[in-house]
Amino acid sequence: MLPVVCCTPVLAQETQLLPELVVTATRSSSAAERVPAAVTVVVADDIADRDVTRLGDALEQVPSLYLRGGALGQSQGTQGTSSMSLRGIDQSRTLVLLDGQPLQDAGSGKVNWRVPFVEDVERIEVVPGAYSALYGSNAIGGVINIISKRPDREERSVRIRQGWGDAQGTDASLYLRNRLDESWGIVAGLGYQERASYVNEFVVKSPSCPPPPAPCTPGIPVSGAQAITTRDGTPAYLVGDLGRTPWRTLNATAKLFHELDARSTLYTAISHQQTDQHQTMFNSYLRDAAGDTVSSGTLDINGERVALSAYDFTLFSFQPLHEASTQYRLGYDGTLGDDMLLKAELASMVREYRYALASPTATWDSGSGTLADTPNHALDANVQLSFPLGERHFMVSGVALHQDAVDQNLLALSAWRDPSSVTAVNGGYHGRSTTWSLYAQDEYGATDKLTLYLGGRWDTWRTRGDNFSNGTTPVSNVYAERTVDAFSPKLSAVYRPDTALTLRTSYGRSFRAPTHQDLYTTSTSRGRTTSGDPDLQPEQGTTWEVGGDWRPQAESKLSATLYSTELRELIYLQQLSTTQSLRINAGRARVNGVELALEKRLANWLTLGANYARIDTRMLENTADPASVGKRLTDVPERIAGLMLKAQQGAWDGRLEVRHVSHVYWTAQNTDVVEGVPGSYDGHTLVDVGAGYALSKQLRASLVINNLFDRKAYAYFLLPRRTLSAELRFTY
C-alpha cells in the first residue's frame, strides 16, 4: 500500500500551515516534491521581508518569469502597460488566478497587478507548463495562483512606507485576521499607495520632408535637441518628455469564515481595488534664439527639417485614467462523506477601465478628445470533488463555468482632460462569452516510487458580439453566436528513486480563446484602422518537458528542466493596405528552453538562491507578416538570471538581489537592435539591497535601495534609477 501522502491530499485550509504543500499543480494539496511540475512558491514571509508594493515585485526571482511595466511596483503603469511571460509565453497565454478566479481582463486579456492586496497574500504558486487540462483557457504557459489569507492565526499589522527618488511616495496599510470564537473568523484590510512618479516617456522625432514637389526647407532654428537614433537605428532627435504620471491606489478587503466542523468551512469575501492616474505638464527641451520654449512648428535642428506638433506631446498621454476591480466570493471547502473532498465556489469580478485620448488638434490642457470606457465583468463557478479510488488512485474531478461580458463606449469629449464633458457616443463594441467545462485527473500510484497523472478537460466556448460607429456614415455589425469545443489532455509521470531525487516528465495540450478585443473591436490611430475578426479560432499549444529536483540535504535543492512548446493559430495583425489591418490566425511558433534553479543554506544565518533560464523562441510560420519567420518572438528575453542572498542574524536581517534580463525585441522582424534610447528594450542587470532590524517583537524597521548602481535602462519606458525606501511595520 502506498503512503497516505501520495494519494490523499491534505485539506486545503491546512496549506497555509505547511509551506511544502502546493495546491495548484494538481488542484489538490500535495507535497511539492511529488507534483508533476517545477513549482515555485512565494510565501507571506518572503513578501513581508522585501520591498513589495505590487505583486510582480514578489516574483522577480521566479525562474523563467519576465515582468515589466505595470506588473512592477516602481512603475507608474496600469494594466495597459503591464507585461509578463512565463517560459516565453506571454500573459494573455499564461493564466493568472486570484483565489482560483482568472485575473485576465475580459476585454484585452491583460492583468491588473494592483488588484491583489499585498498584505492579504498568503502565498503565490507559480506552476509552469501546459495546464489547460485542469484550468482551461489561457493556461498555455502555466498558472500563477495568488492565494489570500484565512483566519487560521491571529495577525494585526500596521505598515508605513516612504520612498524617495523615482519611488517618491507613501504606502500605508492596516490589516487584521482573527478567530472570533472556535468556529467564526474574519479578515479585514485597507491599503493606500501614492506616487509622484518620474519622467520615463519621451518625445523622439526624426527629420522629415513633405511629399514632392514641396521643398524640404528647414524652419525655425532651435537648440536643445539631443541627437540619438530610434530603437531600429533611424537617426532622430530627443526633443522632450511627456511629464510625470502621478497615481493613487486604494485596496480593501473583508472576509468572513465559518467552520462547520474541523474539516469543512463556509466563507464569503469582497475585495476592491481602484487606481486613478493623471499627468503633469510635458517638457519641451527646445529653445529658439530668444531662449523661449518651442513645442510645435516646422523647425531647423542642426540644419535638418523637423516637424513638431502639440499632438506629439499628447498622443500617448492616455490620462486621466481610472481602473478598478471588485471581487465577490462565496464558497464551501470541506468534505462530502468520509473520504471525499468537496470544493464549491462562486466568484464575480466587476472591472472598470477608462482613459482619455486627445484629438490631433488638441493642446495639452484643452481641446476635444475621446474617452475610452470599457467596463467588463466576469463570473466563475466551480464545483470540484476529489476522492480515492481503491488504494492506488486518487481522482480530482469538477465542472466549471466562466462568463465574460464587455461593453465599450468611445465617448466624444469637448474637453479631453475632463471625463465629464461627454457630448456624444462615437462608437464601441459589446462582447459576451460563456465557457462550460468538465475536467478530471487520475493520480495513479503505479509503484512506491512511480506516480502517473492522466487528465483532461473539455471546454465548450460560446461567443457573440457587435460593434458600431456613429460617424458620418453610421455602421453597425452584429455577429451571431458561435461555438468552439476544445479538449486538453495531459499525461505526467513523477519518479522518486529515493527521498533526495525527484524526476518528472509531462506532455500536454492547451489553448487560449480569443479575447473580445481580438474578435469585435475596430480602432483607428493616426489614419490606420485595426479590425478584429469575429471568426478567430482559439490559439493552441503543445508542450513537453522533462526535469527533476535533487535535495542532497534538508535545506538544499538543485532543479533542472528542459521544455518545448509549439504554438499554433497565433493571432497576428495582417496589413491589408497602408490604412487597414486585420487580426487573423496566422502564426506558428516554437519555444525551447532550459531552466536551472538552486536553493542552498550556506550557513545557519545565510541562504543562497540562484536561477538561470535560456529561452529560444522562433516564429515558424506567419502569413500576416512573412518577414517575421525565423525571428524571435516579441517581448521575450533570451536569457533571464537571478541571484539572491538572504541573511538573518539576531535582530538583523538583510537581502541582496541581482536580476539580469537580456535584450528584448518589440518588432516581429527583430529590427529594434539599438539599446539605450527611448522606446528600446534593453538588456540590463540590476542590483537591489535591503536591511531590516527588529526593534522589538512587534516593531520592525527596514531600508531598501533598488537599482543600487543607478543603471540607466529602458523597457520601452525608462526604468527607475536608484531609489530609496524606508518602512516601519508594527505587528501585534
PDB file of C-alpha atoms in Angstrom, residues 20-173:
ATOM      1  CA  GLU A  20       5.926  22.415   1.491  1.00  0.00           C
ATOM      2  CA  LEU A  21       2.414  21.712   0.183  1.00  0.00           C
ATOM      3  CA  VAL A  22       1.104  23.103  -3.096  1.00  0.00           C
ATOM      4  CA  VAL A  23      -2.446  23.059  -4.434  1.00  0.00           C
ATOM      5  CA  THR A  24      -2.236  24.480  -7.949  1.00  0.00           C
ATOM      6  CA  ALA A  25      -0.250  21.785  -9.755  1.00  0.00           C
ATOM      7  CA  THR A  26      -2.858  19.056  -9.180  1.00  0.00           C
ATOM      8  CA  ARG A  27      -5.874  21.068  -7.880  1.00  0.00           C
ATOM      9  CA  SER A  28      -5.317  19.264  -4.571  1.00  0.00           C
ATOM     10  CA  SER A  29      -2.879  19.648  -1.699  1.00  0.00           C
ATOM     11  CA  SER A  30       0.236  17.612  -2.394  1.00  0.00           C
ATOM     12  CA  ALA A  31       3.845  17.646  -1.289  1.00  0.00           C
ATOM     13  CA  ALA A  32       5.835  19.856  -3.659  1.00  0.00           C
ATOM     14  CA  GLU A  33       8.363  17.127  -4.447  1.00  0.00           C
ATOM     15  CA  ARG A  34       5.564  14.800  -5.610  1.00  0.00           C
ATOM     16  CA  VAL A  35       3.788  17.006  -8.152  1.00  0.00           C
ATOM     17  CA  PRO A  36       4.496  16.858 -11.920  1.00  0.00           C
ATOM     18  CA  ALA A  37       5.755  20.434 -12.264  1.00  0.00           C
ATOM     19  CA  ALA A  38       8.653  22.698 -11.275  1.00  0.00           C
ATOM     20  CA  VAL A  39       6.605  24.732  -8.811  1.00  0.00           C
ATOM     21  CA  THR A  40       7.929  27.925  -7.233  1.00  0.00           C
ATOM     22  CA  VAL A  41       6.236  29.098  -4.038  1.00  0.00           C
ATOM     23  CA  VAL A  42       6.487  32.611  -2.604  1.00  0.00           C
ATOM     24  CA  VAL A  43       5.039  32.820   0.909  1.00  0.00           C
ATOM     25  CA  ALA A  44       3.823  35.750   3.003  1.00  0.00           C
ATOM     26  CA  ASP A  45       7.069  35.994   4.991  1.00  0.00           C
ATOM     27  CA  ASP A  46       9.049  36.400   1.750  1.00  0.00           C
ATOM     28  CA  ILE A  47       6.735  39.223   0.708  1.00  0.00           C
ATOM     29  CA  ALA A  48       6.950  40.955   4.097  1.00  0.00           C
ATOM     30  CA  ASP A  49      10.764  40.858   4.033  1.00  0.00           C
ATOM     31  CA  ARG A  50      11.026  42.527   0.622  1.00  0.00           C
ATOM     32  CA  ASP A  51      10.176  45.903  -0.899  1.00  0.00           C
ATOM     33  CA  VAL A  52       6.920  44.681  -2.447  1.00  0.00           C
ATOM     34  CA  THR A  53       4.474  47.382  -3.472  1.00  0.00           C
ATOM     35  CA  ARG A  54       2.861  45.468  -6.345  1.00  0.00           C
ATOM     36  CA  LEU A  55       2.654  41.722  -6.633  1.00  0.00           C
ATOM     37  CA  GLY A  56       5.099  41.423  -9.505  1.00  0.00           C
ATOM     38  CA  ASP A  57       7.836  42.660  -7.143  1.00  0.00           C
ATOM     39  CA  ALA A  58       7.499  39.431  -5.158  1.00  0.00           C
ATOM     40  CA  LEU A  59       8.018  37.280  -8.266  1.00  0.00           C
ATOM     41  CA  GLU A  60      11.221  38.711  -9.726  1.00  0.00           C
ATOM     42  CA  GLN A  61      13.308  35.724  -8.583  1.00  0.00           C
ATOM     43  CA  VAL A  62      10.962  33.109 -10.075  1.00  0.00           C
ATOM     44  CA  PRO A  63      12.821  31.086 -12.740  1.00  0.00           C
ATOM     45  CA  SER A  64      11.871  31.856 -16.378  1.00  0.00           C
ATOM     46  CA  LEU A  65       9.453  34.621 -15.342  1.00  0.00           C
ATOM     47  CA  TYR A  66       9.804  38.003 -17.074  1.00  0.00           C
ATOM     48  CA  LEU A  67       7.935  41.050 -15.757  1.00  0.00           C
ATOM     49  CA  ARG A  68       7.919  44.674 -16.826  1.00  0.00           C
ATOM     50  CA  GLY A  69       5.811  47.831 -16.868  1.00  0.00           C
ATOM     51  CA  GLY A  70       2.627  47.824 -14.832  1.00  0.00           C
ATOM     52  CA  ALA A  71       3.433  44.421 -13.321  1.00  0.00           C
ATOM     53  CA  LEU A  72       6.081  46.038 -11.094  1.00  0.00           C
ATOM     54  CA  GLY A  73       5.509  48.434  -8.223  1.00  0.00           C
ATOM     55  CA  GLN A  74       8.076  51.081  -9.132  1.00  0.00           C
ATOM     56  CA  SER A  75       6.323  51.643 -12.460  1.00  0.00           C
ATOM     57  CA  GLN A  76       3.549  54.152 -12.971  1.00  0.00           C
ATOM     58  CA  GLY A  77       1.982  51.672 -15.402  1.00  0.00           C
ATOM     59  CA  THR A  78      -1.531  50.289 -15.263  1.00  0.00           C
ATOM     60  CA  GLN A  79      -2.787  47.042 -16.787  1.00  0.00           C
ATOM     61  CA  GLY A  80      -2.443  48.602 -20.228  1.00  0.00           C
ATOM     62  CA  THR A  81       1.350  48.710 -19.828  1.00  0.00           C
ATOM     63  CA  SER A  82       1.812  45.502 -17.846  1.00  0.00           C
ATOM     64  CA  SER A  83       3.705  42.630 -19.419  1.00  0.00           C
ATOM     65  CA  MET A  84       4.657  39.168 -18.247  1.00  0.00           C
ATOM     66  CA  SER A  85       5.884  35.962 -19.813  1.00  0.00           C
ATOM     67  CA  LEU A  86       6.491  32.553 -18.264  1.00  0.00           C
ATOM     68  CA  ARG A  87       8.884  30.299 -20.153  1.00  0.00           C
ATOM     69  CA  GLY A  88       8.483  32.542 -23.175  1.00  0.00           C
ATOM     70  CA  ILE A  89       4.660  32.519 -23.130  1.00  0.00           C
ATOM     71  CA  ASP A  90       3.078  35.942 -22.592  1.00  0.00           C
ATOM     72  CA  GLN A  91       0.464  36.987 -20.024  1.00  0.00           C
ATOM     73  CA  SER A  92      -2.548  36.519 -22.311  1.00  0.00           C
ATOM     74  CA  ARG A  93      -1.481  32.865 -22.687  1.00  0.00           C
ATOM     75  CA  THR A  94      -0.456  32.311 -19.048  1.00  0.00           C
ATOM     76  CA  LEU A  95      -3.312  32.061 -16.576  1.00  0.00           C
ATOM     77  CA  VAL A  96      -3.190  34.331 -13.511  1.00  0.00           C
ATOM     78  CA  LEU A  97      -5.629  33.457 -10.726  1.00  0.00           C
ATOM     79  CA  LEU A  98      -6.696  35.189  -7.528  1.00  0.00           C
ATOM     80  CA  ASP A  99      -8.096  32.525  -5.215  1.00  0.00           C
ATOM     81  CA  GLY A 100      -8.946  30.442  -8.255  1.00  0.00           C
ATOM     82  CA  GLN A 101     -10.598  33.178 -10.341  1.00  0.00           C
ATOM     83  CA  PRO A 102      -8.879  34.438 -13.519  1.00  0.00           C
ATOM     84  CA  LEU A 103      -7.463  37.969 -13.270  1.00  0.00           C
ATOM     85  CA  GLN A 104      -7.197  38.430 -17.038  1.00  0.00           C
ATOM     86  CA  ASP A 105      -9.260  41.387 -18.230  1.00  0.00           C
ATOM     87  CA  ALA A 106     -12.313  40.247 -20.200  1.00  0.00           C
ATOM     88  CA  GLY A 107     -11.605  42.724 -22.981  1.00  0.00           C
ATOM     89  CA  SER A 108      -7.852  42.696 -23.559  1.00  0.00           C
ATOM     90  CA  GLY A 109      -6.606  39.628 -21.679  1.00  0.00           C
ATOM     91  CA  LYS A 110      -4.156  41.763 -19.683  1.00  0.00           C
ATOM     92  CA  VAL A 111      -3.665  41.536 -15.920  1.00  0.00           C
ATOM     93  CA  ASN A 112      -4.125  44.325 -13.394  1.00  0.00           C
ATOM     94  CA  TRP A 113      -1.284  43.515 -10.989  1.00  0.00           C
ATOM     95  CA  ARG A 114      -2.574  46.077  -8.478  1.00  0.00           C
ATOM     96  CA  VAL A 115      -5.698  44.015  -7.744  1.00  0.00           C
ATOM     97  CA  PRO A 116      -4.205  41.617  -5.164  1.00  0.00           C
ATOM     98  CA  PHE A 117      -3.826  43.428  -1.830  1.00  0.00           C
ATOM     99  CA  VAL A 118      -0.213  42.646  -0.931  1.00  0.00           C
ATOM    100  CA  GLU A 119      -0.881  42.406   2.820  1.00  0.00           C
ATOM    101  CA  ASP A 120      -3.587  39.800   2.180  1.00  0.00           C
ATOM    102  CA  VAL A 121      -1.452  37.371   0.161  1.00  0.00           C
ATOM    103  CA  GLU A 122      -0.663  34.115   1.953  1.00  0.00           C
ATOM    104  CA  ARG A 123       1.273  32.516  -0.885  1.00  0.00           C
ATOM    105  CA  ILE A 124       1.824  32.612  -4.629  1.00  0.00           C
ATOM    106  CA  GLU A 125       2.276  29.378  -6.540  1.00  0.00           C
ATOM    107  CA  VAL A 126       3.907  29.628  -9.969  1.00  0.00           C
ATOM    108  CA  VAL A 127       3.341  26.444 -11.965  1.00  0.00           C
ATOM    109  CA  PRO A 128       4.837  26.461 -15.482  1.00  0.00           C
ATOM    110  CA  GLY A 129       3.759  24.097 -18.246  1.00  0.00           C
ATOM    111  CA  ALA A 130       0.613  23.116 -20.149  1.00  0.00           C
ATOM    112  CA  TYR A 131      -2.278  23.367 -17.691  1.00  0.00           C
ATOM    113  CA  SER A 132      -5.442  23.654 -19.776  1.00  0.00           C
ATOM    114  CA  ALA A 133      -6.152  20.035 -18.741  1.00  0.00           C
ATOM    115  CA  LEU A 134      -7.036  21.366 -15.288  1.00  0.00           C
ATOM    116  CA  TYR A 135      -7.696  25.089 -15.813  1.00  0.00           C
ATOM    117  CA  GLY A 136      -8.916  25.598 -19.383  1.00  0.00           C
ATOM    118  CA  SER A 137      -8.267  28.673 -21.499  1.00  0.00           C
ATOM    119  CA  ASN A 138      -5.105  30.800 -21.181  1.00  0.00           C
ATOM    120  CA  ALA A 139      -3.041  28.132 -19.390  1.00  0.00           C
ATOM    121  CA  ILE A 140      -0.579  27.505 -22.261  1.00  0.00           C
ATOM    122  CA  GLY A 141       2.445  28.853 -20.392  1.00  0.00           C
ATOM    123  CA  GLY A 142       1.275  27.777 -16.965  1.00  0.00           C
ATOM    124  CA  VAL A 143      -0.627  29.100 -13.965  1.00  0.00           C
ATOM    125  CA  ILE A 144       0.196  31.766 -11.391  1.00  0.00           C
ATOM    126  CA  ASN A 145      -2.166  31.276  -8.462  1.00  0.00           C
ATOM    127  CA  ILE A 146      -2.383  34.011  -5.811  1.00  0.00           C
ATOM    128  CA  ILE A 147      -3.844  32.592  -2.608  1.00  0.00           C
ATOM    129  CA  SER A 148      -5.143  35.002   0.011  1.00  0.00           C
ATOM    130  CA  LYS A 149      -5.048  34.630   3.769  1.00  0.00           C
ATOM    131  CA  ARG A 150      -7.552  32.868   6.007  1.00  0.00           C
ATOM    132  CA  PRO A 151      -8.124  33.494   9.721  1.00  0.00           C
ATOM    133  CA  ASP A 152      -6.135  30.408  10.725  1.00  0.00           C
ATOM    134  CA  ARG A 153      -3.998  32.516  13.050  1.00  0.00           C
ATOM    135  CA  GLU A 154      -4.148  35.900  14.736  1.00  0.00           C
ATOM    136  CA  GLU A 155      -2.490  38.791  12.904  1.00  0.00           C
ATOM    137  CA  ARG A 156      -2.748  42.536  13.346  1.00  0.00           C
ATOM    138  CA  SER A 157      -0.393  44.823  11.471  1.00  0.00           C
ATOM    139  CA  VAL A 158       0.180  48.460  10.602  1.00  0.00           C
ATOM    140  CA  ARG A 159       2.613  49.271   7.804  1.00  0.00           C
ATOM    141  CA  ILE A 160       4.002  52.643   6.698  1.00  0.00           C
ATOM    142  CA  ARG A 161       6.457  53.035   3.838  1.00  0.00           C
ATOM    143  CA  GLN A 162       8.123  56.128   2.379  1.00  0.00           C
ATOM    144  CA  GLY A 163      10.034  56.195  -0.895  1.00  0.00           C
ATOM    145  CA  TRP A 164      12.474  58.690  -2.386  1.00  0.00           C
ATOM    146  CA  GLY A 165      13.944  59.271  -5.819  1.00  0.00           C
ATOM    147  CA  ASP A 166      11.971  57.714  -8.657  1.00  0.00           C
ATOM    148  CA  ALA A 167       9.973  55.860  -5.960  1.00  0.00           C
ATOM    149  CA  GLN A 168       8.836  59.111  -4.306  1.00  0.00           C
ATOM    150  CA  GLY A 169       5.610  58.352  -2.465  1.00  0.00           C
ATOM    151  CA  THR A 170       3.904  56.842   0.549  1.00  0.00           C
ATOM    152  CA  ASP A 171       2.279  53.496   1.360  1.00  0.00           C
ATOM    153  CA  ALA A 172       0.129  52.767   4.392  1.00  0.00           C
ATOM    154  CA  SER A 173      -1.913  49.734   5.354  1.00  0.00           C
TER     155      SER A 173
END
